[in-house]
XYZ file of C-alpha atoms in Angstrom:
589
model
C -1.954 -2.353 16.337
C -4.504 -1.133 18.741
C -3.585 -0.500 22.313
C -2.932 -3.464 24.418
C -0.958 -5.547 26.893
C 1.150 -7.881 25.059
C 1.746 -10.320 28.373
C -2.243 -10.358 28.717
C -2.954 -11.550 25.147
C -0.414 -13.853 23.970
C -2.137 -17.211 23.451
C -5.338 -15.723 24.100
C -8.389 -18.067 24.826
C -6.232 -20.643 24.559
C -5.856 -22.688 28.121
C -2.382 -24.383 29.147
C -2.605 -28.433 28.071
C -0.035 -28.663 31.102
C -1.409 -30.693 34.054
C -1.733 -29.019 37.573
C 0.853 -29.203 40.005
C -1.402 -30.985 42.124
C -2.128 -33.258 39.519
C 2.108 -33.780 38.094
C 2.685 -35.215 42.231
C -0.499 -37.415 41.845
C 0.676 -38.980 38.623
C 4.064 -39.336 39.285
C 3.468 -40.939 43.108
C 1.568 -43.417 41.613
C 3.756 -44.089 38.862
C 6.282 -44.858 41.661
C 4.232 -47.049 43.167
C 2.922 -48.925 40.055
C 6.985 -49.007 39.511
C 7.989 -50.799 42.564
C 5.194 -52.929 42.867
C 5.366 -54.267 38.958
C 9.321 -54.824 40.033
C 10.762 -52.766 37.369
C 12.909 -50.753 39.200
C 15.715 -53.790 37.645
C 14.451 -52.791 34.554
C 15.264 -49.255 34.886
C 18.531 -49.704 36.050
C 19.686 -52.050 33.781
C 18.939 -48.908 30.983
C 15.589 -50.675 29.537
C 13.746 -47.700 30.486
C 14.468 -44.164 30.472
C 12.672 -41.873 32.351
C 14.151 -38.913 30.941
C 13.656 -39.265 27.325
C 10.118 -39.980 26.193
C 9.165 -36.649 25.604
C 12.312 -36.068 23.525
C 12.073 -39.066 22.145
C 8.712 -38.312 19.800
C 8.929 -34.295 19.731
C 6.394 -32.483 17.950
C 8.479 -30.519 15.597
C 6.702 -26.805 14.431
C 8.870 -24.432 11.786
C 8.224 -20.966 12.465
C 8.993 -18.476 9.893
C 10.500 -14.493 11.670
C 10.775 -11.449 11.056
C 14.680 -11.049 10.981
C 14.834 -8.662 13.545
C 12.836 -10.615 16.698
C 14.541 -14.293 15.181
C 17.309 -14.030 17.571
C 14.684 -13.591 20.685
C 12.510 -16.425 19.533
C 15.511 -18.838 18.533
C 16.736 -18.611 22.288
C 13.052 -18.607 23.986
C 12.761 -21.754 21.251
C 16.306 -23.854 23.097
C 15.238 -22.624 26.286
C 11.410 -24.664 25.868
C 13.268 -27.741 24.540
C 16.090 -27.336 27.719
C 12.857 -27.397 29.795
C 11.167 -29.763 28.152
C 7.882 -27.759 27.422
C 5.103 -30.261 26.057
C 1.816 -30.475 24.487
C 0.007 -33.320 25.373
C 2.970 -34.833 26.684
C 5.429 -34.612 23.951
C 7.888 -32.187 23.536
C 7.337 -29.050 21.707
C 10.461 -28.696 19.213
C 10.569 -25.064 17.233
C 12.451 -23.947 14.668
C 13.161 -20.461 14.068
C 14.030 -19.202 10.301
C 14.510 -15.693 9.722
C 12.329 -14.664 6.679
C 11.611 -10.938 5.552
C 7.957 -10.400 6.474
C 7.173 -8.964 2.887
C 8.602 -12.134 1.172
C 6.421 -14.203 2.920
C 3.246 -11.692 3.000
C 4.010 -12.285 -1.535
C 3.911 -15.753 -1.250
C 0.960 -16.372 1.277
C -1.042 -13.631 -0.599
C -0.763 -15.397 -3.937
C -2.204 -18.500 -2.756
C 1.266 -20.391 -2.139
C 2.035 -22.304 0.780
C 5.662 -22.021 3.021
C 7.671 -24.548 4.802
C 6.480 -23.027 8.326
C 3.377 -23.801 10.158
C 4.015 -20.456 12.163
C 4.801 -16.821 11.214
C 5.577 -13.861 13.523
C 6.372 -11.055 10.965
C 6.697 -7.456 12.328
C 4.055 -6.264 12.094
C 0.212 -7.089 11.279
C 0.070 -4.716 8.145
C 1.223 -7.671 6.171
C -1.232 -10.222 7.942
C -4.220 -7.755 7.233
C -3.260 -7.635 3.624
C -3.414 -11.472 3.180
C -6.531 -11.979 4.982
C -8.316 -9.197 3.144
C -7.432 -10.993 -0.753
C -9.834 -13.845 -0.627
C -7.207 -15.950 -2.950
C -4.420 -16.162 -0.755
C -3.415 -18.675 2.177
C -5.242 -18.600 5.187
C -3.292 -17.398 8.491
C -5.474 -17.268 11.626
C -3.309 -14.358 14.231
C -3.374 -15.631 17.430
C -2.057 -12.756 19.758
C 1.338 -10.663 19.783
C 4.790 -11.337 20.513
C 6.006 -8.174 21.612
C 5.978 -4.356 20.235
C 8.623 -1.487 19.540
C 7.797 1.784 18.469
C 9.080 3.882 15.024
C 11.364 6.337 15.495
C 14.013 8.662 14.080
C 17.855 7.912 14.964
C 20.755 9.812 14.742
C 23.942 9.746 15.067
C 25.017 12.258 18.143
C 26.504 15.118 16.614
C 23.316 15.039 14.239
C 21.058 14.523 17.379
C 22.590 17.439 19.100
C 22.808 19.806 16.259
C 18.351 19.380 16.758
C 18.616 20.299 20.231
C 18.197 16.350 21.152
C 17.219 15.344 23.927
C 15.473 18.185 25.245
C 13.994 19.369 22.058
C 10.809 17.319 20.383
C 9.861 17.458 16.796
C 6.908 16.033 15.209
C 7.002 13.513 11.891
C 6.817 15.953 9.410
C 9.022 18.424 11.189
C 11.603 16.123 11.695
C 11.437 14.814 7.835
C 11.518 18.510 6.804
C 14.783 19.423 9.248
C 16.677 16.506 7.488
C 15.639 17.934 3.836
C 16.759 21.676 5.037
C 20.400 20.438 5.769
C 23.100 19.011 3.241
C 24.885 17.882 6.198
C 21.973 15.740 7.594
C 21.070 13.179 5.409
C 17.634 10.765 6.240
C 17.562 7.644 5.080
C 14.872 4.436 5.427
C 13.768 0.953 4.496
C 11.017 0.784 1.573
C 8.115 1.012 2.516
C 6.310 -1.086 -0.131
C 8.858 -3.610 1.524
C 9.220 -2.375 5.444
C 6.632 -2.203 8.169
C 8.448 0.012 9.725
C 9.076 2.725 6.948
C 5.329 2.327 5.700
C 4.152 3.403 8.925
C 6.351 6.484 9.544
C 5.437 7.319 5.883
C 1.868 7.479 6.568
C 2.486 9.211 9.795
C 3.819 11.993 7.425
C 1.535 12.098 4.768
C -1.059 12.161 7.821
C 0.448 15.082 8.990
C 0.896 16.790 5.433
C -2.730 16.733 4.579
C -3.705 19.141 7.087
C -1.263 21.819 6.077
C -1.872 23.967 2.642
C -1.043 22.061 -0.436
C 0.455 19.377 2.356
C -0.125 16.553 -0.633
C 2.468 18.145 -2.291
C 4.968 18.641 0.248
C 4.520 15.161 1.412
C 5.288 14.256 -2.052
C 8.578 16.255 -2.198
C 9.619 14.247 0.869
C 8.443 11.273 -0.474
C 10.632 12.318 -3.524
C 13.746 13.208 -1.803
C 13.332 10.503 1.149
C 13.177 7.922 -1.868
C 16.624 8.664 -3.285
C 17.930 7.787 0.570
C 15.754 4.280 0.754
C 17.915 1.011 1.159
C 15.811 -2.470 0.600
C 15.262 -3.944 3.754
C 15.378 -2.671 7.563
C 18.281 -4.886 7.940
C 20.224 -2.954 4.976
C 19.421 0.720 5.959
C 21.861 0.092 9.128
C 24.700 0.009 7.010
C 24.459 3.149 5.540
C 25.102 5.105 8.614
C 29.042 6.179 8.854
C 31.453 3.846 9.714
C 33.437 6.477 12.426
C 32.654 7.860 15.566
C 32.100 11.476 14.206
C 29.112 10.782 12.319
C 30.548 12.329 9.074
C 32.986 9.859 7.760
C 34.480 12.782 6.307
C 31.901 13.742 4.204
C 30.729 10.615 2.761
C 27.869 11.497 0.036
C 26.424 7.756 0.110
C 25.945 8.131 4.552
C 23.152 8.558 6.463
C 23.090 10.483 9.409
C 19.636 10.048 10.474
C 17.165 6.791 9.734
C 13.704 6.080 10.666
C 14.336 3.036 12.804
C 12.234 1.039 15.474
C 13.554 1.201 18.991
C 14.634 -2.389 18.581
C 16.678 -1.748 15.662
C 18.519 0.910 17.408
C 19.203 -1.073 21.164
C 20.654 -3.831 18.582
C 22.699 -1.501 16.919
C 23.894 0.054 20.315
C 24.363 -2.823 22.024
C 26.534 -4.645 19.360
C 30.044 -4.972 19.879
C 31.207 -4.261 16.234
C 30.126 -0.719 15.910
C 31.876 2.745 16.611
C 29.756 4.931 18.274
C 25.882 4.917 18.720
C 22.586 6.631 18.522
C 20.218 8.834 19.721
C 16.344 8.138 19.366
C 13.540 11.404 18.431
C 10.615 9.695 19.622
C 8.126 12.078 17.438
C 5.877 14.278 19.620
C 2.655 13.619 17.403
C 3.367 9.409 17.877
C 5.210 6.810 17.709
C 3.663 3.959 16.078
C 4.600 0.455 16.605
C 5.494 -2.880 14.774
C 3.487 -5.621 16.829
C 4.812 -9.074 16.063
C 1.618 -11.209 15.461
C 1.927 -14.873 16.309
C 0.050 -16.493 12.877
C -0.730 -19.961 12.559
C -0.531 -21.255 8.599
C -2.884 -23.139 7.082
C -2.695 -26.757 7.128
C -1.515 -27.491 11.036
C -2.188 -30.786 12.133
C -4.011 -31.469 15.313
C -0.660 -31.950 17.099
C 0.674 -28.706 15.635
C -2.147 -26.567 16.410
C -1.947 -27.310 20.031
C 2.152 -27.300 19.725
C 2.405 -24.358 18.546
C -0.230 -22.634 20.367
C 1.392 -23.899 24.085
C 4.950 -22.083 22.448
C 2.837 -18.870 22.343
C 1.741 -19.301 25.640
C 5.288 -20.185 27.123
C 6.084 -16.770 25.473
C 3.852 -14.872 27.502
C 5.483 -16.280 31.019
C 7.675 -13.831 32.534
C 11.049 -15.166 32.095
C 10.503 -15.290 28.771
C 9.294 -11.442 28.519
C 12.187 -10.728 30.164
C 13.958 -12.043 27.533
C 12.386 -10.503 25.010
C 13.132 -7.455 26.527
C 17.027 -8.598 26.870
C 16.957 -8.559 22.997
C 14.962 -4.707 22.998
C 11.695 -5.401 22.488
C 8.396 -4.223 24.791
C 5.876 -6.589 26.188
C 3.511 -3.869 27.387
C 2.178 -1.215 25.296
C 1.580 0.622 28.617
C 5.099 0.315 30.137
C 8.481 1.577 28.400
C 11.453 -0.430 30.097
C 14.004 2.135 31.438
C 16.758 -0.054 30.365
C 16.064 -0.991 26.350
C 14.706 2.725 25.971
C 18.693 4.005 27.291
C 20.415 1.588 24.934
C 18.477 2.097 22.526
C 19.239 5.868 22.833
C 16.376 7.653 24.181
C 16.232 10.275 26.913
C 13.683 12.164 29.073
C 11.732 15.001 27.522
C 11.966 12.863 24.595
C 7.933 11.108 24.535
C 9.074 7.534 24.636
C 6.530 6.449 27.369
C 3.795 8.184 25.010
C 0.912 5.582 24.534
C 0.806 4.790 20.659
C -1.236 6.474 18.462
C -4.583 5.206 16.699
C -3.602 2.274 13.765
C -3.763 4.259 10.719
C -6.642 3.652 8.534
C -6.250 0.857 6.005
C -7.201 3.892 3.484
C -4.217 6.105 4.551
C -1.714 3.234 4.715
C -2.632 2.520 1.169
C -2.532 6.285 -0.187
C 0.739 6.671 1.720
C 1.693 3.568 -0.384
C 0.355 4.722 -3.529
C 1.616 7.753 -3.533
C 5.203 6.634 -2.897
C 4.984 3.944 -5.497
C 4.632 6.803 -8.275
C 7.021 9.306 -6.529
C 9.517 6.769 -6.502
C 9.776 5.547 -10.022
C 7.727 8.834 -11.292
C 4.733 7.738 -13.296
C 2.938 8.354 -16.886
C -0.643 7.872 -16.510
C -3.227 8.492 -19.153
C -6.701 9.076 -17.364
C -9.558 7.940 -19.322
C -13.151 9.236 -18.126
C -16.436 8.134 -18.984
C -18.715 11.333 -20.177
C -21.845 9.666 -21.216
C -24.864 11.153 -19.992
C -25.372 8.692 -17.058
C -22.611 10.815 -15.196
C -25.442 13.008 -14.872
C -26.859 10.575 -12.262
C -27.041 12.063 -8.553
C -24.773 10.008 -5.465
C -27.132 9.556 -3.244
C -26.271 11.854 -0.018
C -24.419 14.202 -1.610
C -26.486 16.591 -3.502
C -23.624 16.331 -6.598
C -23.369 14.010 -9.802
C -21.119 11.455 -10.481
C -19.350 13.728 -12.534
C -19.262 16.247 -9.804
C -17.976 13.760 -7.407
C -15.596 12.045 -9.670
C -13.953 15.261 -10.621
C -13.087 16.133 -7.091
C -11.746 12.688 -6.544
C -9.300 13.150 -9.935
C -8.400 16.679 -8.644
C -7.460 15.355 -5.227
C -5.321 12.008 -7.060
C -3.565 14.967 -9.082
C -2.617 16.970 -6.026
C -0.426 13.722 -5.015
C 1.807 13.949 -8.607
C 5.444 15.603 -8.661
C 6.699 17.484 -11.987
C 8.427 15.087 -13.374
C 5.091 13.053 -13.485
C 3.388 12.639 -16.649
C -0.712 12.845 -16.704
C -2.966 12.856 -19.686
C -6.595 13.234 -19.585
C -8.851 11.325 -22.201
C -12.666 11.501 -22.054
C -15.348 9.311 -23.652
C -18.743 8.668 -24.915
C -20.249 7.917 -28.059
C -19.305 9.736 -31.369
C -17.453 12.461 -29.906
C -15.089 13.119 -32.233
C -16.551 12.230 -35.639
C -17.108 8.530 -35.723
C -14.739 8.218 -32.554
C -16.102 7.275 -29.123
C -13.064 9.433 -27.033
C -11.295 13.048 -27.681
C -8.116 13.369 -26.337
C -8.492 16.627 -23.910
C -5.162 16.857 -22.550
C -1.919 15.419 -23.887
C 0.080 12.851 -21.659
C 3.139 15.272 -20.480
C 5.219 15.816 -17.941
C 3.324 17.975 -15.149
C 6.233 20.646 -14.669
C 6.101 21.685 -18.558
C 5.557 24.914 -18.600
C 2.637 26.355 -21.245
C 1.760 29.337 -22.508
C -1.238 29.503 -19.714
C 0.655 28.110 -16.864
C 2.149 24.375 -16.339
C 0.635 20.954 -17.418
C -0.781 20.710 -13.611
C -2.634 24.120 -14.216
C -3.710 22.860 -17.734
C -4.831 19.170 -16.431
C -6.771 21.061 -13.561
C -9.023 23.269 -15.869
C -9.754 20.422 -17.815
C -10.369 18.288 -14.747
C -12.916 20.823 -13.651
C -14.626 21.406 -16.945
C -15.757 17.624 -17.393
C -19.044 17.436 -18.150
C -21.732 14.451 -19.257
C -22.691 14.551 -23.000
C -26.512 14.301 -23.309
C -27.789 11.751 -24.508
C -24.227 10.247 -24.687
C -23.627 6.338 -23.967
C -20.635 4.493 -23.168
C -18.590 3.515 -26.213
C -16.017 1.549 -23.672
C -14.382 -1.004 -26.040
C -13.165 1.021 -28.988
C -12.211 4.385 -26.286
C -10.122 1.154 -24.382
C -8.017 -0.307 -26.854
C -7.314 2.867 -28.853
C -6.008 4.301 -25.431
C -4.063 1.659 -24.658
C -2.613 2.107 -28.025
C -1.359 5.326 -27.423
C 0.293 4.380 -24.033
C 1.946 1.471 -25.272
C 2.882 3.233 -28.402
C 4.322 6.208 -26.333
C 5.731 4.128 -23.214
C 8.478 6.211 -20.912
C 11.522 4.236 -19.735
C 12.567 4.388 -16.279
C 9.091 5.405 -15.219
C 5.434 3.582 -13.830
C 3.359 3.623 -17.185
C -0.141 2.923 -16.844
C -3.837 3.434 -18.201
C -6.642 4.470 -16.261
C -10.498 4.145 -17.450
C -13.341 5.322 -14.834
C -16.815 4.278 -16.378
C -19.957 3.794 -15.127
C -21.651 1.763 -17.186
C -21.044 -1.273 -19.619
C -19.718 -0.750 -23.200
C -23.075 0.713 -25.285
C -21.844 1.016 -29.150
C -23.163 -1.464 -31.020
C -20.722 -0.895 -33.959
C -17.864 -1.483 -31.723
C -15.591 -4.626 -31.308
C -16.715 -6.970 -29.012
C -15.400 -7.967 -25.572
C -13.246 -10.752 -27.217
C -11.904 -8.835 -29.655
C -10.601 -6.207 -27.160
C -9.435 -8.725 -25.014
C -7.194 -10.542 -27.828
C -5.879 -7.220 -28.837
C -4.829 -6.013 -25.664
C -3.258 -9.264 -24.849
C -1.431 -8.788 -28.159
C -0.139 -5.339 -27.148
C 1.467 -6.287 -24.546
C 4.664 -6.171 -23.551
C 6.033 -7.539 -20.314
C 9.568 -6.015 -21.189
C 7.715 -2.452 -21.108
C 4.623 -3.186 -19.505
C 1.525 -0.709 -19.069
C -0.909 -2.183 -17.187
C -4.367 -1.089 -17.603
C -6.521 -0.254 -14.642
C -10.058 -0.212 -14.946
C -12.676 1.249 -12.486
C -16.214 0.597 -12.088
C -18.097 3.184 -10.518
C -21.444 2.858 -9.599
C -24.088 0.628 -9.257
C -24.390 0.197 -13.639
C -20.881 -0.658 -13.866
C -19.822 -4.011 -14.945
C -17.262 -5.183 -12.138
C -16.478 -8.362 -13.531
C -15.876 -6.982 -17.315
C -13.884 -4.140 -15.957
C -11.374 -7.297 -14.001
C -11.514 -9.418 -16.924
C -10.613 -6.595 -19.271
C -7.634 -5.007 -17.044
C -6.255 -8.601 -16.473
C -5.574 -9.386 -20.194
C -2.973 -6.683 -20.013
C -1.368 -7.638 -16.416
C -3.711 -4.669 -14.635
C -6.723 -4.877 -12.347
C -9.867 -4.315 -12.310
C -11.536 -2.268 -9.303
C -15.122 -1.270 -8.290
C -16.492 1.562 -6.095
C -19.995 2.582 -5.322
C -19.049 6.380 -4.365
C -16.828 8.255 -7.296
C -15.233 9.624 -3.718
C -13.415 6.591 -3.676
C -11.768 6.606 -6.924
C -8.582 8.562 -5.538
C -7.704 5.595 -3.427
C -8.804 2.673 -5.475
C -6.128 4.624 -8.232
C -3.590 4.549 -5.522
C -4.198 1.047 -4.398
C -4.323 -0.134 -7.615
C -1.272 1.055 -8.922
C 0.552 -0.574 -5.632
C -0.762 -3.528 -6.917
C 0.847 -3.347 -10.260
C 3.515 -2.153 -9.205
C 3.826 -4.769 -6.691
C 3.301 -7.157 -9.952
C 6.309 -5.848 -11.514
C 8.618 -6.164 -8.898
C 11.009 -8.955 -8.996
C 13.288 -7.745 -6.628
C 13.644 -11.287 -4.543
């Protein structure tokens, strides 16, 4: 989602199979003249040939799977290419246009599936990067973009005015925070674990949270409150906004005066002759950034298809064509803001809509941004399990700390990201520590708002945090510590809320009077539960650690198993791994 211009790369390296001009009146005089000369013109007249309908006749016929939102666009530039009878090595190129929602298909092309579309144009390239980074999944090859809008916040107008709009600008997390300060303005959005577009204002926030003083937290009470305002799909947030003019549908608890929307969304909304009213658009002073519409090709494209489909992308990129894609609110040049979708859409000058976009967050953000909603949402109970042996003691090189050092700041920094109602427990582990047992429970799994006699659970989960320290001489009794934690979680599992175990180790499992790896596997598969799972995720850190044991372990109970060579890293590898299972245990369809 770099900067770009869309017109210049659509079908990129990719020359037109069209013949020349010059060349179409060279083949077709001689045809003429091969015509009259072979004495068919009878022939033709009589109906036994047809000049018109050879390249209908054989079409080369390419499904392409859409994002709802841009279907409409690409359904009409699809009818206008067969009208014109736009070919590909002389036969006519015949698309299809299905509206599919982009996360849908991002699930079933990342777990290795195939779909009945040999093109995909979802909204935005977050969910193409995700597929090509997971080594299992189908392969797309991007080819380009379609068009662009950016994110936004819209309102209805008596909300808009009542924050100065248009003349007054607001940044992302000064606009989230005005909508939390009123009960009168309510701000609602798409899931982001499901949405492009409410993924990337999300991390836009958390982005801007994390330079202010305990900013992980507030972004977290946003997160919190923003979550109990979320609707499935970008399609389904529309229709929580009031049904009158006034904006307040007298009072209506379940409306939404305010959504994080694209610019598209909005000109569709505004321009659509069933609604009452409109909206204004905040462009945010500190960005806008921007669904992008990559053209993907699917695996498995014949020859014929290949070339099909990539002479459709290029017919996209001529200029009656961006014009239609403008007709239906979308950009086609990341420099260039047209006057007309950004007034229907509901934007006004000072408001920064011709502001360039800024920098594609960092796949790391995106996923803490994701991670940290996925646990705000449901609220989580997380047991942390960390290994104390004495090779903790080891130095990271560059850093003049330990691994302990290193992977206590990393914990501290995951804990910063928890709400109250959050429960976090804190295990550690060696060898022997507790009598014949390999672990000592330091800190009770409990809810991180309880108040204690010293301060809360956060303040008590903190000190202990900070006070990890290697056991000399210690090794890493990993088997026994992992399936009597898992024990305890499954034994002590929280309705309603994202249970899970987490075991940081740096080595492999070094008690000889322990189970063995079989044994632990078979018992954890027996434990559980899919009706109340608790998957287990299991991180190797380090160079010693066993990245392969620590997957094939986590897997037997539905979790994951994750490697990083800095402890630094452990804070996002938590949050991405916990997207993962939650992803998992989705089954919303």
């Amino acid at each position: 989602m770099g900067r770009h211009s869309l017109p210049n790369q659509y079908g990129a390296g990719v020359s037109d199979p069209r013949p020349s001009a010059r060349g179409r009146t060279v083949a077709i005089a001689t045809a003429l003249v091969l015509t009259v000369a072979g004495g068919t013109a009878a022939a033709a007249k009589s109906g036994l040939l047809s000049f018109g309908s050879s390249c209908q006749d054989d079409p080369v016929r390419i499904e392409l799977a859409a994002s709802p939102d841009i279907t409409p666009a690409l359904t009409a530039a699809a009818k206008r290419a067969r009208a014109n009878d736009v070919t590909s090595d002389g036969r006519c190129v015949a698309v299809t246009v299905t509206a599919r929602d982009s996360y849908k298909v991002a699930d079933t092309l990342g777990a290795g599936k195939k779909i009945d579309a040999q093109v995909w144009v979802p909204d935005s390239d977050l969910w193409v990067q995700r597929i090509t980074s997971d080594s299992g999944a189908t392969d797309v090859t991007p080819s380009g973009a379609v068009a662009s809008t950016p994110v936004g916040v819209a309102m209805v107008p008596t909300a808009a005015k009542s924050l100065g709009w248009p003349k007054k600008t607001y940044s992302w997390i000064e606009l989230a925070g005005a909508t939390l300060q009123s009960d009168s303005l309510k701000l609602g959005a798409a899931d982001p674990s499901r949405s492009a577009t409410g993924l990337l204002a999300l991390t836009q926030i958390g982005t801007a949270a994390s330079g202010l003083k305990d900013g992980d937290t507030q972004a977290a009470a946003m997160m919190k409150t923003l979550s109990q305002r979320t609707s499935d799909t970008d399609g389904q947030v529309l229709d929580t906004l009031p049904r009158d003019s006034s904006g307040t549908e007298q009072g209506n608890p379940k409306r939404n005066q305010a959504l994080i929307l694209t610019e598209q969304a909005a000109y569709a909304y505004n321009t659509s002759n069933d609604v009452d009213g409109s909206l204004d658009m905040f462009y945010p002073k500190d960005g806008s950034p921007r669904l992008n519409y990559p053209y993907a090709m699917v695996d498995q494209l014949t020859t014929d298809q290949s070339r099909a489909a990539l002479r459709f992308m290029n017919y996209l990129r001529q200029p009656e064509q961006l014009r239609l894609l403008e007709k239906y609110g979308f950009r086609t040049d990341d420099d260039q803001a047209p006057t007309a979708v950004v007034a229907k859409a509901g934007g006004s000058s000072p408001q920064p809509y011709a502001q360039a976009a800024p920098q594609p967050a960092e796949d790391a953000a995106l996923q803490e941004a994701l991670g940290t909603w996925t646990i705000t949402v449901q609220s989580a109970r997380i047991t942390t399990v960390v290994d104390a042996s004495s090779s903790m003691s080891e130095p990271v090189p560059k850093t003049g700390q330990s691994r302990m050092d290193v992977t206590k700041a990393s914990l501290l920094q995951a804990l910063a990201t928890f709400t109250p109602e959050d429960e976090i427990g804190l295990w550690e582990f060696s060898t022997k520590l507790d009598g014949n047992k390999d672990y000592r429970v330091l800190v009770p799994t409990e809810r991180l708002g309880e108040q204690k006699a010293a301060g809360t659970q956060r303040d008590k989960l903190s000190a202990a945090f900070s006070a990890l320290k290697p056991v000399p001489d210690g090794a890493t009794g990993l088997y026994d510590t992992t399936l009597a934690a898992y024990k305890a979680a499954t034994e002590s599992y929280a309705d309603g809320k994202f249970n899970a175990l987490v075991i940081l180790t740096d080595g492999v499992n070094q008690d000889p009077g322990s189970i063995s790896r079989t044994a632990l596997i078979t018992q954890l598969q027996k434990l559980t539960n899919p009706e109340r799972p608790v998957p287990l995720i299991v991180i190797a850190v380090g160079p010693d650690a066993d990245k392969e044991e620590a997957q094939e372990i986590a897997e037997a109970t539905g979790g994951s198993g994750q490697s990083v060579s800095n402890p630094a890293q452990i804070h996002t590898v938590i949050l991405k791994a916990i997207v993962a299972a939650g992803a998992q245990g989705d089954t919303g369809d």
